[in-house]
Structure formats: structure tokens, C-alpha cells
CSV table of C-alpha atoms in Angstrom, one decimal:
chain,number,residue,atom,x,y,z
A,1,UNK,CA,-18.4,-10.4,3.8
A,2,UNK,CA,-15.0,-10.6,2.3
A,3,UNK,CA,-12.3,-10.2,4.9
A,4,UNK,CA,-9.3,-7.9,4.7
A,5,UNK,CA,-6.8,-10.6,3.7
A,6,UNK,CA,-9.0,-11.8,0.8
A,7,UNK,CA,-9.5,-8.3,-0.4
A,8,UNK,CA,-5.8,-7.7,-0.4
A,9,UNK,CA,-5.2,-10.9,-2.4
A,10,UNK,CA,-7.7,-9.8,-4.9
A,11,UNK,CA,-6.5,-6.2,-5.3
A,12,UNK,CA,-2.7,-6.4,-4.9
A,13,UNK,CA,-0.1,-8.5,-6.5
A,14,UNK,CA,3.5,-8.7,-5.3
A,15,UNK,CA,6.6,-9.1,-7.4
A,16,UNK,CA,6.7,-12.9,-6.8
A,17,UNK,CA,3.2,-13.3,-8.2
A,18,UNK,CA,4.2,-11.1,-11.2
A,19,UNK,CA,7.3,-13.0,-12.0
A,20,UNK,CA,5.3,-16.2,-11.9
A,21,UNK,CA,2.6,-14.8,-14.2
A,22,UNK,CA,4.6,-12.7,-16.6
A,23,UNK,CA,3.9,-15.1,-19.5
A,24,UNK,CA,0.2,-15.7,-18.7
A,25,UNK,CA,-1.7,-14.7,-21.9
A,26,UNK,CA,-4.5,-13.2,-19.8
A,27,UNK,CA,-2.1,-10.8,-18.1
A,28,UNK,CA,-2.0,-7.2,-19.4
A,29,UNK,CA,0.7,-5.4,-17.5
A,30,UNK,CA,0.6,-1.6,-17.7
A,31,UNK,CA,3.1,1.0,-16.5
A,32,UNK,CA,1.9,4.6,-15.7
A,33,UNK,CA,4.5,7.0,-14.6
A,34,UNK,CA,4.8,10.6,-13.5
A,35,UNK,CA,8.0,10.5,-15.5
A,36,UNK,CA,7.1,8.3,-18.6
A,37,UNK,CA,10.7,8.5,-19.8
A,38,UNK,CA,11.6,6.0,-17.1
A,39,UNK,CA,9.7,3.3,-19.1
A,40,UNK,CA,11.9,3.8,-22.0
A,41,UNK,CA,15.0,3.4,-19.8
A,42,UNK,CA,13.8,0.1,-18.4
A,43,UNK,CA,10.5,-1.5,-17.5
A,44,UNK,CA,9.1,-4.9,-16.4
A,45,UNK,CA,9.3,-7.3,-19.3
A,46,UNK,CA,6.0,-7.3,-21.2
A,47,UNK,CA,4.8,-4.1,-19.7
A,48,UNK,CA,3.1,-1.5,-21.9
A,49,UNK,CA,3.2,2.2,-21.3
A,50,UNK,CA,0.0,4.1,-20.6
A,51,UNK,CA,0.4,7.8,-20.8
A,52,UNK,CA,-1.5,9.5,-18.0
A,53,UNK,CA,-1.8,12.8,-19.9
A,54,UNK,CA,-2.5,11.3,-23.3
A,55,UNK,CA,-4.4,8.1,-22.6
A,56,UNK,CA,-6.3,8.6,-19.4
A,57,UNK,CA,-7.9,11.9,-20.0
A,58,UNK,CA,-10.1,13.5,-22.6
A,59,UNK,CA,-7.7,15.1,-25.1
A,60,UNK,CA,-9.6,18.3,-25.3
A,61,UNK,CA,-11.9,18.9,-22.3
A,62,UNK,CA,-10.8,18.7,-18.7
A,63,UNK,CA,-12.6,15.4,-18.2
A,64,UNK,CA,-12.3,11.6,-18.1
A,65,UNK,CA,-12.1,9.9,-21.5
A,66,UNK,CA,-15.4,9.0,-23.0
A,67,UNK,CA,-16.5,5.4,-23.3
A,68,UNK,CA,-15.5,5.3,-27.0
A,69,UNK,CA,-12.0,6.5,-26.2
A,70,UNK,CA,-11.8,4.1,-23.3
A,71,UNK,CA,-12.8,1.1,-25.5
A,72,UNK,CA,-10.3,2.2,-28.2
A,73,UNK,CA,-7.6,2.2,-25.5
A,74,UNK,CA,-8.6,-1.2,-24.2
A,75,UNK,CA,-8.5,-2.6,-27.7
A,76,UNK,CA,-5.1,-1.1,-28.3
A,77,UNK,CA,-3.8,-2.6,-25.1
A,78,UNK,CA,-5.4,-6.0,-26.0
A,79,UNK,CA,-7.7,-6.0,-23.0
A,80,UNK,CA,-10.6,-8.4,-23.1
A,81,UNK,CA,-13.3,-9.3,-20.5
A,82,UNK,CA,-11.1,-12.1,-19.4
A,83,UNK,CA,-7.9,-10.1,-18.9
A,84,UNK,CA,-6.1,-9.6,-15.6
A,85,UNK,CA,-4.9,-6.0,-15.8
A,86,UNK,CA,-2.1,-5.1,-13.5
A,87,UNK,CA,-1.0,-1.5,-13.1
A,88,UNK,CA,2.3,-0.3,-11.7
A,89,UNK,CA,4.4,2.8,-11.8
A,90,UNK,CA,6.8,5.2,-10.2
A,91,UNK,CA,6.3,7.2,-7.0
A,92,UNK,CA,4.6,4.4,-5.2
A,93,UNK,CA,2.0,4.0,-7.9
A,94,UNK,CA,0.9,7.6,-7.7
A,95,UNK,CA,-0.5,7.6,-11.2
A,96,UNK,CA,-0.8,3.9,-11.7
A,97,UNK,CA,-3.5,4.1,-9.0
A,98,UNK,CA,-5.4,6.6,-11.1
A,99,UNK,CA,-5.3,4.1,-14.0
A,100,UNK,CA,-6.6,1.4,-11.7
A,101,UNK,CA,-9.4,3.7,-10.5
A,102,UNK,CA,-10.4,4.8,-14.0
A,103,UNK,CA,-10.5,1.3,-15.5
A,104,UNK,CA,-12.4,0.0,-12.5
A,105,UNK,CA,-14.8,2.9,-12.8
A,106,UNK,CA,-15.4,2.0,-16.4
A,107,UNK,CA,-16.4,-1.5,-15.3
A,108,UNK,CA,-13.3,-3.6,-16.0
A,109,UNK,CA,-13.7,-6.6,-13.7
A,110,UNK,CA,-10.2,-7.7,-12.9
A,111,UNK,CA,-7.9,-4.8,-12.2
A,112,UNK,CA,-5.0,-5.1,-9.8
A,113,UNK,CA,-2.0,-3.1,-8.5
A,114,UNK,CA,1.6,-4.2,-8.2
A,115,UNK,CA,2.3,-3.5,-4.5
A,116,UNK,CA,5.3,-1.2,-4.3
A,117,UNK,CA,5.3,-0.4,-8.1
A,118,UNK,CA,8.6,0.1,-9.9
A,119,UNK,CA,10.4,0.6,-6.6
A,120,UNK,CA,9.7,-3.0,-5.5
A,121,UNK,CA,10.7,-4.5,-8.8
A,122,UNK,CA,14.0,-2.5,-8.9
A,123,UNK,CA,14.8,-3.0,-5.2
A,124,UNK,CA,14.5,-6.7,-5.7
A,125,UNK,CA,17.0,-6.5,-8.5
A,126,UNK,CA,14.7,-8.0,-11.0
A,127,UNK,CA,15.4,-7.5,-14.7
A,128,UNK,CA,14.2,-4.5,-16.6
A,129,UNK,CA,14.0,-4.3,-20.4
A,130,UNK,CA,13.8,-1.6,-23.0
A,131,UNK,CA,12.0,-3.9,-25.4
A,132,UNK,CA,8.5,-2.6,-26.1
A,133,UNK,CA,6.0,-5.4,-26.6
A,134,UNK,CA,4.4,-5.7,-30.0
A,135,UNK,CA,0.7,-5.0,-30.7
A,136,UNK,CA,-1.7,-7.4,-29.2
A,137,UNK,CA,-4.7,-8.9,-31.1
A,138,UNK,CA,-7.6,-6.5,-31.0
A,139,UNK,CA,-11.1,-7.4,-30.4
A,140,UNK,CA,-13.0,-8.6,-27.4
A,141,UNK,CA,-12.7,-5.5,-25.3
A,142,UNK,CA,-15.8,-5.1,-23.1
A,143,UNK,CA,-18.0,-2.0,-23.5
A,144,UNK,CA,-16.9,0.6,-20.9
A,145,UNK,CA,-19.8,2.0,-18.8
A,146,UNK,CA,-18.8,4.6,-16.3
A,147,UNK,CA,-20.0,3.8,-12.8
A,148,UNK,CA,-21.0,7.2,-11.6
A,149,UNK,CA,-21.1,6.1,-8.0
A,150,UNK,CA,-17.3,6.0,-8.0
A,151,UNK,CA,-16.9,9.5,-9.2
A,152,UNK,CA,-17.7,12.8,-7.3
A,153,UNK,CA,-18.8,16.0,-8.8
A,154,UNK,CA,-19.1,19.3,-6.9
A,155,UNK,CA,-22.5,18.6,-5.5
A,156,UNK,CA,-21.3,15.3,-4.2
A,157,UNK,CA,-18.4,17.1,-2.6
A,158,UNK,CA,-20.7,19.6,-0.9
A,159,UNK,CA,-22.9,16.7,0.4
A,160,UNK,CA,-19.9,14.9,1.7
A,161,UNK,CA,-18.6,18.0,3.5
A,162,UNK,CA,-22.0,18.4,5.2
A,163,UNK,CA,-23.2,14.9,5.9
A,164,UNK,CA,-20.4,12.4,5.2
A,165,UNK,CA,-16.7,12.3,5.1
A,166,UNK,CA,-14.6,14.4,2.8
A,167,UNK,CA,-10.9,13.5,2.8
A,168,UNK,CA,-8.2,15.8,1.5
A,169,UNK,CA,-5.2,13.5,0.7
A,170,UNK,CA,-2.7,16.3,-0.2
A,171,UNK,CA,0.2,17.4,1.9
A,172,UNK,CA,-0.5,19.4,5.1
A,173,UNK,CA,1.1,22.4,3.5
A,174,UNK,CA,-1.4,22.2,0.6
A,175,UNK,CA,-4.3,21.7,2.9
A,176,UNK,CA,-3.3,24.6,5.2
A,177,UNK,CA,-2.9,26.9,2.1
A,178,UNK,CA,0.8,27.4,2.4
A,179,UNK,CA,1.4,25.7,-1.0
A,180,UNK,CA,-0.6,25.7,-4.2
A,181,UNK,CA,1.2,22.5,-5.1
A,182,UNK,CA,4.2,20.5,-3.9
A,183,UNK,CA,7.3,22.5,-5.0
A,184,UNK,CA,8.6,19.4,-6.7
A,185,UNK,CA,5.5,19.0,-8.8
A,186,UNK,CA,4.5,22.4,-10.0
A,187,UNK,CA,2.8,21.2,-13.2
A,188,UNK,CA,-0.9,21.5,-12.3
A,189,UNK,CA,-2.1,24.1,-9.9
A,190,UNK,CA,-5.0,26.3,-8.9
A,191,UNK,CA,-5.7,30.0,-8.5
A,192,UNK,CA,-6.2,29.9,-4.7
A,193,UNK,CA,-4.6,27.8,-2.0
A,194,UNK,CA,-6.5,26.1,0.9
A,195,UNK,CA,-8.9,23.3,1.3
A,196,UNK,CA,-12.6,22.5,0.9
A,197,UNK,CA,-14.5,23.4,4.1
A,198,UNK,CA,-15.3,20.3,6.1
A,199,UNK,CA,-12.5,18.2,4.7
A,200,UNK,CA,-10.1,16.2,7.0
A,201,UNK,CA,-6.5,16.0,5.9
A,202,UNK,CA,-5.1,12.4,5.6
A,203,UNK,CA,-2.1,12.6,3.2
A,204,UNK,CA,-2.2,9.7,0.8
A,205,UNK,CA,1.3,8.6,1.4
A,206,UNK,CA,0.6,7.7,5.1
A,207,UNK,CA,-0.8,4.5,3.5
A,208,UNK,CA,2.6,3.6,2.1
A,209,UNK,CA,5.5,2.0,3.9
A,210,UNK,CA,9.1,3.0,3.5
A,211,UNK,CA,9.6,0.1,1.1
A,212,UNK,CA,6.9,1.5,-1.2
A,213,UNK,CA,4.3,-1.2,-0.4
A,214,UNK,CA,1.0,-0.5,1.2
A,215,UNK,CA,0.9,-0.8,4.9
A,216,UNK,CA,-0.8,-3.9,6.4
A,217,UNK,CA,-4.6,-3.6,6.0
A,218,UNK,CA,-5.1,-3.7,9.8
A,219,UNK,CA,-2.9,-0.6,10.1
A,220,UNK,CA,-4.7,1.1,7.3
A,221,UNK,CA,-8.1,0.4,8.9
A,222,UNK,CA,-6.8,1.9,12.1
A,223,UNK,CA,-5.4,5.0,10.3
A,224,UNK,CA,-8.7,5.9,8.7
A,225,UNK,CA,-10.8,4.8,11.6
A,226,UNK,CA,-8.8,7.1,13.9
A,227,UNK,CA,-9.8,10.0,11.6
A,228,UNK,CA,-13.4,9.2,12.1
A,229,UNK,CA,-14.1,7.4,8.8
A,230,UNK,CA,-16.6,4.6,9.0
A,231,UNK,CA,-17.0,1.9,6.3
A,232,UNK,CA,-20.8,2.2,6.3
A,233,UNK,CA,-20.8,5.9,5.6
A,234,UNK,CA,-20.0,7.6,2.3
A,235,UNK,CA,-16.5,9.0,1.7
A,236,UNK,CA,-15.3,11.4,-1.0
A,237,UNK,CA,-11.6,11.8,-1.6
A,238,UNK,CA,-9.8,14.6,-3.4
A,239,UNK,CA,-6.3,15.9,-4.0
A,240,UNK,CA,-5.1,18.3,-6.7
A,241,UNK,CA,-5.9,16.5,-9.9
A,242,UNK,CA,-7.5,13.3,-8.7
A,243,UNK,CA,-4.6,10.9,-8.9
A,244,UNK,CA,-3.4,10.8,-5.3
A,245,UNK,CA,-7.0,10.6,-4.2
A,246,UNK,CA,-7.4,7.6,-6.5
A,247,UNK,CA,-4.7,5.9,-4.5
A,248,UNK,CA,-6.7,6.5,-1.3
A,249,UNK,CA,-9.9,5.5,-3.1
A,250,UNK,CA,-8.3,2.1,-3.7
A,251,UNK,CA,-7.3,1.7,-0.1
A,252,UNK,CA,-10.7,2.7,1.3
A,253,UNK,CA,-13.0,1.0,-1.3
A,254,UNK,CA,-11.1,-2.0,-2.5
A,255,UNK,CA,-8.7,-2.9,0.4
A,256,UNK,CA,-10.8,-1.9,3.4
A,257,UNK,CA,-14.3,-2.4,2.0
A,258,UNK,CA,-15.8,1.0,2.5
A,259,UNK,CA,-19.1,0.7,0.7
A,260,UNK,CA,-19.5,4.1,-0.9
A,261,UNK,CA,-16.3,5.9,-1.9
A,262,UNK,CA,-16.1,8.6,-4.6
A,263,UNK,CA,-13.1,10.1,-6.1
A,264,UNK,CA,-13.4,13.8,-6.9
A,265,UNK,CA,-11.3,13.9,-10.1
A,266,UNK,CA,-11.8,17.7,-10.5
A,267,UNK,CA,-10.1,18.1,-7.1
A,268,UNK,CA,-8.4,21.2,-6.0
A,269,UNK,CA,-7.5,22.4,-9.5
A,270,UNK,CA,-11.2,22.7,-10.1
A,271,UNK,CA,-12.4,23.9,-6.7
A,272,UNK,CA,-9.5,26.3,-6.1
A,273,UNK,CA,-9.8,27.9,-9.5
A,274,UNK,CA,-13.6,28.6,-9.8
A,275,UNK,CA,-15.0,31.9,-8.8
A,276,UNK,CA,-17.0,32.1,-5.5
A,277,UNK,CA,-16.0,28.7,-4.1
A,278,UNK,CA,-15.8,28.5,-0.3
A,279,UNK,CA,-12.2,27.9,0.9
A,280,UNK,CA,-10.8,27.1,4.4
A,281,UNK,CA,-7.3,28.0,5.4
A,282,UNK,CA,-5.1,26.6,8.2
A,283,UNK,CA,-5.5,23.4,10.2
A,284,UNK,CA,-9.1,24.1,11.0
A,285,UNK,CA,-11.5,22.0,8.9
A,286,UNK,CA,-13.9,24.8,8.5
A,287,UNK,CA,-17.6,24.4,7.7
A,288,UNK,CA,-19.4,24.4,4.3
A,289,UNK,CA,-21.7,27.4,4.2
A,290,UNK,CA,-25.3,26.4,4.5
A,291,UNK,CA,-26.4,28.3,1.4
A,292,UNK,CA,-23.7,26.9,-0.9
A,293,UNK,CA,-24.9,24.3,-3.4
A,294,UNK,CA,-21.8,23.7,-5.4
B,1,UNK,CA,31.6,48.3,-7.3
B,2,UNK,CA,28.7,46.9,-9.5
B,3,UNK,CA,31.2,45.1,-11.6
B,4,UNK,CA,32.8,43.5,-8.6
B,5,UNK,CA,29.5,42.3,-7.3
B,6,UNK,CA,28.6,40.8,-10.6
B,7,UNK,CA,31.9,38.9,-10.7
B,8,UNK,CA,31.3,37.7,-7.1
B,9,UNK,CA,27.8,36.6,-8.0
B,10,UNK,CA,29.1,34.8,-11.1
B,11,UNK,CA,31.7,33.0,-9.0
B,12,UNK,CA,29.1,32.0,-6.4
B,13,UNK,CA,26.9,30.5,-9.1
B,14,UNK,CA,29.8,28.5,-10.5
B,15,UNK,CA,30.6,27.2,-7.0
B,16,UNK,CA,26.9,26.4,-6.4
B,17,UNK,CA,26.6,24.3,-9.5
B,18,UNK,CA,29.6,22.2,-8.8
B,19,UNK,CA,32.6,24.4,-9.5
B,20,UNK,CA,34.6,23.8,-12.6
B,21,UNK,CA,32.5,20.7,-13.4
B,22,UNK,CA,29.4,22.7,-14.4
B,23,UNK,CA,25.9,21.2,-15.0
B,24,UNK,CA,26.8,20.0,-18.5
B,25,UNK,CA,30.0,18.3,-17.3
B,26,UNK,CA,28.6,16.2,-14.5
B,27,UNK,CA,29.3,12.6,-15.0
B,28,UNK,CA,26.6,10.1,-16.0
B,29,UNK,CA,26.8,8.5,-12.6
B,30,UNK,CA,25.8,11.8,-10.9
B,31,UNK,CA,22.5,11.7,-12.8
B,32,UNK,CA,22.1,8.0,-12.4
B,33,UNK,CA,22.3,8.4,-8.6
B,34,UNK,CA,19.5,10.9,-8.8
B,35,UNK,CA,17.5,8.4,-10.8
B,36,UNK,CA,18.3,5.7,-8.2
B,37,UNK,CA,17.0,8.0,-5.4
B,38,UNK,CA,13.8,8.8,-7.4
B,39,UNK,CA,13.2,5.1,-8.1
B,40,UNK,CA,13.1,4.5,-4.3
B,41,UNK,CA,9.8,6.2,-4.3
B,42,UNK,CA,8.0,8.8,-2.3
B,43,UNK,CA,9.9,8.4,0.9
B,44,UNK,CA,13.3,7.8,-0.7
B,45,UNK,CA,16.1,5.6,0.6
B,46,UNK,CA,17.3,5.6,4.2
B,47,UNK,CA,20.9,6.5,4.9
B,48,UNK,CA,22.3,3.0,4.6
B,49,UNK,CA,20.4,2.3,1.4
B,50,UNK,CA,21.6,5.7,0.0
B,51,UNK,CA,25.2,4.9,0.9
B,52,UNK,CA,24.8,1.5,-1.0
B,53,UNK,CA,23.3,3.2,-4.0
B,54,UNK,CA,26.2,5.7,-4.0
B,55,UNK,CA,28.8,2.9,-3.7
B,56,UNK,CA,27.2,1.2,-6.7
B,57,UNK,CA,27.8,4.4,-8.7
B,58,UNK,CA,31.3,4.8,-7.4
B,59,UNK,CA,30.8,7.5,-4.7
B,60,UNK,CA,32.4,7.4,-1.3
B,61,UNK,CA,30.9,9.0,1.7
B,62,UNK,CA,32.6,12.3,1.0
B,63,UNK,CA,31.4,12.4,-2.6
B,64,UNK,CA,27.9,11.6,-1.4
B,65,UNK,CA,28.0,14.5,1.0
B,66,UNK,CA,28.4,16.9,-1.9
B,67,UNK,CA,24.9,16.1,-3.0
B,68,UNK,CA,23.5,17.9,0.0
B,69,UNK,CA,25.6,21.0,-0.1
B,70,UNK,CA,24.7,24.4,-1.4
B,71,UNK,CA,21.5,26.3,-2.1
B,72,UNK,CA,21.0,24.2,-5.3
B,73,UNK,CA,21.8,20.8,-3.7
B,74,UNK,CA,19.9,18.1,-5.6
B,75,UNK,CA,19.3,16.0,-2.5
B,76,UNK,CA,18.0,16.5,1.1
B,77,UNK,CA,17.4,14.5,4.2
B,78,UNK,CA,14.0,14.4,5.8
B,79,UNK,CA,13.6,12.3,8.9
B,80,UNK,CA,16.4,10.1,7.9
B,81,UNK,CA,15.2,9.5,4.3
B,82,UNK,CA,16.9,10.9,1.3
B,83,UNK,CA,14.8,12.6,-1.4
B,84,UNK,CA,15.2,14.9,-4.3
B,85,UNK,CA,14.9,18.7,-3.9
B,86,UNK,CA,13.2,20.9,-6.4
B,87,UNK,CA,16.6,21.3,-8.1
B,88,UNK,CA,17.1,17.5,-8.0
B,89,UNK,CA,13.8,17.0,-9.8
B,90,UNK,CA,14.9,19.6,-12.4
B,91,UNK,CA,18.2,17.8,-13.0
B,92,UNK,CA,16.4,14.5,-13.1
B,93,UNK,CA,13.9,15.8,-15.7
B,94,UNK,CA,16.7,17.3,-17.8
B,95,UNK,CA,18.5,14.0,-17.7
B,96,UNK,CA,15.5,11.8,-18.4
B,97,UNK,CA,14.3,13.9,-21.4
B,98,UNK,CA,17.8,13.9,-22.9
B,99,UNK,CA,19.0,11.3,-25.3
B,100,UNK,CA,18.8,7.7,-24.0
B,101,UNK,CA,22.3,6.4,-23.4
């Protein structure tokens, strides 16, 4: 079994690795930001902007992009089966993590995350550029096939709430039902506040150190283990729109080796907006009603 | 009476948004410092790092203190870390979506 250090080397790259590999033709460097305008004010040389709203979602339905759209995106970005795709972004890779999860879920073999994201690059005083790289040669993108075992639907969430582990990675205030969303991020919200009965609250950013990098793997293992999570048991993560929970998905599945982790991308905006859904309030986890099927 | 209250409210709003230097007249470095804080990620910079960021933008300690004052202050301190308030995020967005300088 792959140990924690080997997993970390496979999943994360640091700024030193990135500076050494910036000119590697196999590298596809992608920036995903909550504030995409930051990219145009300065980005890591060679990085291409991926728009979370425009590129990583279906343009019409509330859904993931379909395989055809994903292949078109990969072609546009010059991704081939031999590419090393590195994501990074603002806010400790909040949305970059979603890109990582999505590309991985569609079967891309070598996807990595710049540990610390924009923050690390800027804090180290490394150069930014406003030059947008030209188009890459198209052709050779693999066929995306969605690995459904990485994604949770409502019935998976109900099953996790009853017989597995359901992790709400939002802020405690959102979990308790005091906030519909973080006041600084009012964009996407739901009709009702609270949490899914049975969910434990482990905010995603507990996994991030003050310098923006992920905490050491041993500390992460302790963090989630202390909450009762076990690598051998299935875990489902959710947040508000599935991006913060993608960050925790990476930590659990790829860094710590939890075998079966699903990201509920519908998350609270789906659960808290539908009629008749069970909701728990306050710090108590609550219990999923026995007759509820999702 | 009503007129007097309106005048008082108007004056308070002016003071709250930086006095004579209203929102449109804030210097570029003011917004750049908000960007600097945002770029320090979810937790924001600690006090020393924030002071260094401020110095780089030409602010002394007294000038930096002004970022935390008033109901519409753009910055706040949480457990020693400096982060943007709701108002700070609003100003940041207005700045970022404006013309690139």
C-alpha cells in the first residue's frame, strides 16, 4: 500500500517543483479562481485560466459538464493522455480543488495541485505575468468517462448518513443554520439553513495551514480520525456547491488513501432548496429519518 | 428635526467611507493592500506580515489602523490574522472588475 509520503509526492507539487518544470512540454498549468480577474492582473507564467462557472459546469443544467464538453475543454487546453495537469488558484485552492476533482473523476490520470496555490507563489516573491499563453496543439485528449463512484447523489448521501460517514465541510455557522452562506460569499445559496441529518462538521480549511499549504499528512490523518472517520469505510463530503467538499475529497481520497470517498456536488444548495428534505439545526448531528429515501 | 437627522446621517456616511476621500477617491495603494490581504488566502496574514504588506504600499502603523475602523471597515482581525470583511470583499470586487491599470 502506498504510504502517506508517496501519496503526497504524487498529488501535490510545491513551488520549487513548479519552477523547475515550467517549461516541461507535458505540463499543463491551470488557474481556477473565485476571482478570475486576478489571473488577468498576474498569473504564474504559462498558466491558463479555467473559468469555474463557464468551463467546469454544464452551461444550462445544474450539473457537471458532459463527456463531450469535457473532451472539448481538454482539447482546448492541450491536454493529452500523457499530460501532467497542475491546478492552482486563490483562496487556498478552493476552486482549483474542484477542477482537480472533476478532471480526476473524468479519468484523467495525472492531475496534481500546487500546494498553497497563488498564495505560495506570491509569498515566495516569484514572478507573475499578464501574458496569456497561445493556443496549444489540439488532438490527443483522452475520452472522458465519469467515474460515478467519486460522485454522490442524494441516495448516496442518505446511505452515508445512515451507514457510513457524511462530512459537512462548511463553516460551523452554516452547519448550525445561522448562515445560509458565508457573508463574504453570498453568491450561491439555498432556501433553508441547517445541515443534513447525520453529518459531522469538519470545516475544509482545518486542513490548511496559515501559509496556505496543506497540513502534514500525519496531522490530517489525526484530524479526520479523531472525528471517527475510517479509511476502510465510505465517506461522502458536501458543502454548499461542491467545491470546498472537493478540497476535502482530495485530502481524504488522494492524500490519506480513504478507499471510497464521494463528493456530493449538489451539496447544500440542492438539499436545502428542495421541498420535504430533512434538515437538522444546531450542533447536534441529528438522525436521518428511517422512511426517507432521498 | 427630520432635515437635521438627514444631514447628520449624511455626515456619518461620509465619515464612515473615509471622510473627504470618498470611495472613488481612495488611492490605488488602498485597493492594492486589500488585494494583498486577499492573496494571503483563507486565513489572511498575521499582524507582522500585514504590517510588512502595508509598508510595501506606503502605510505606517497609524494608516493601517484606519483599515479596521468604522462600521464599513474593509479589514478585521480574527485570532491574530487579518482578513477582509464583507465590505472589504465588496471593495475588492469593485476594484478587480474595474479597468486593469
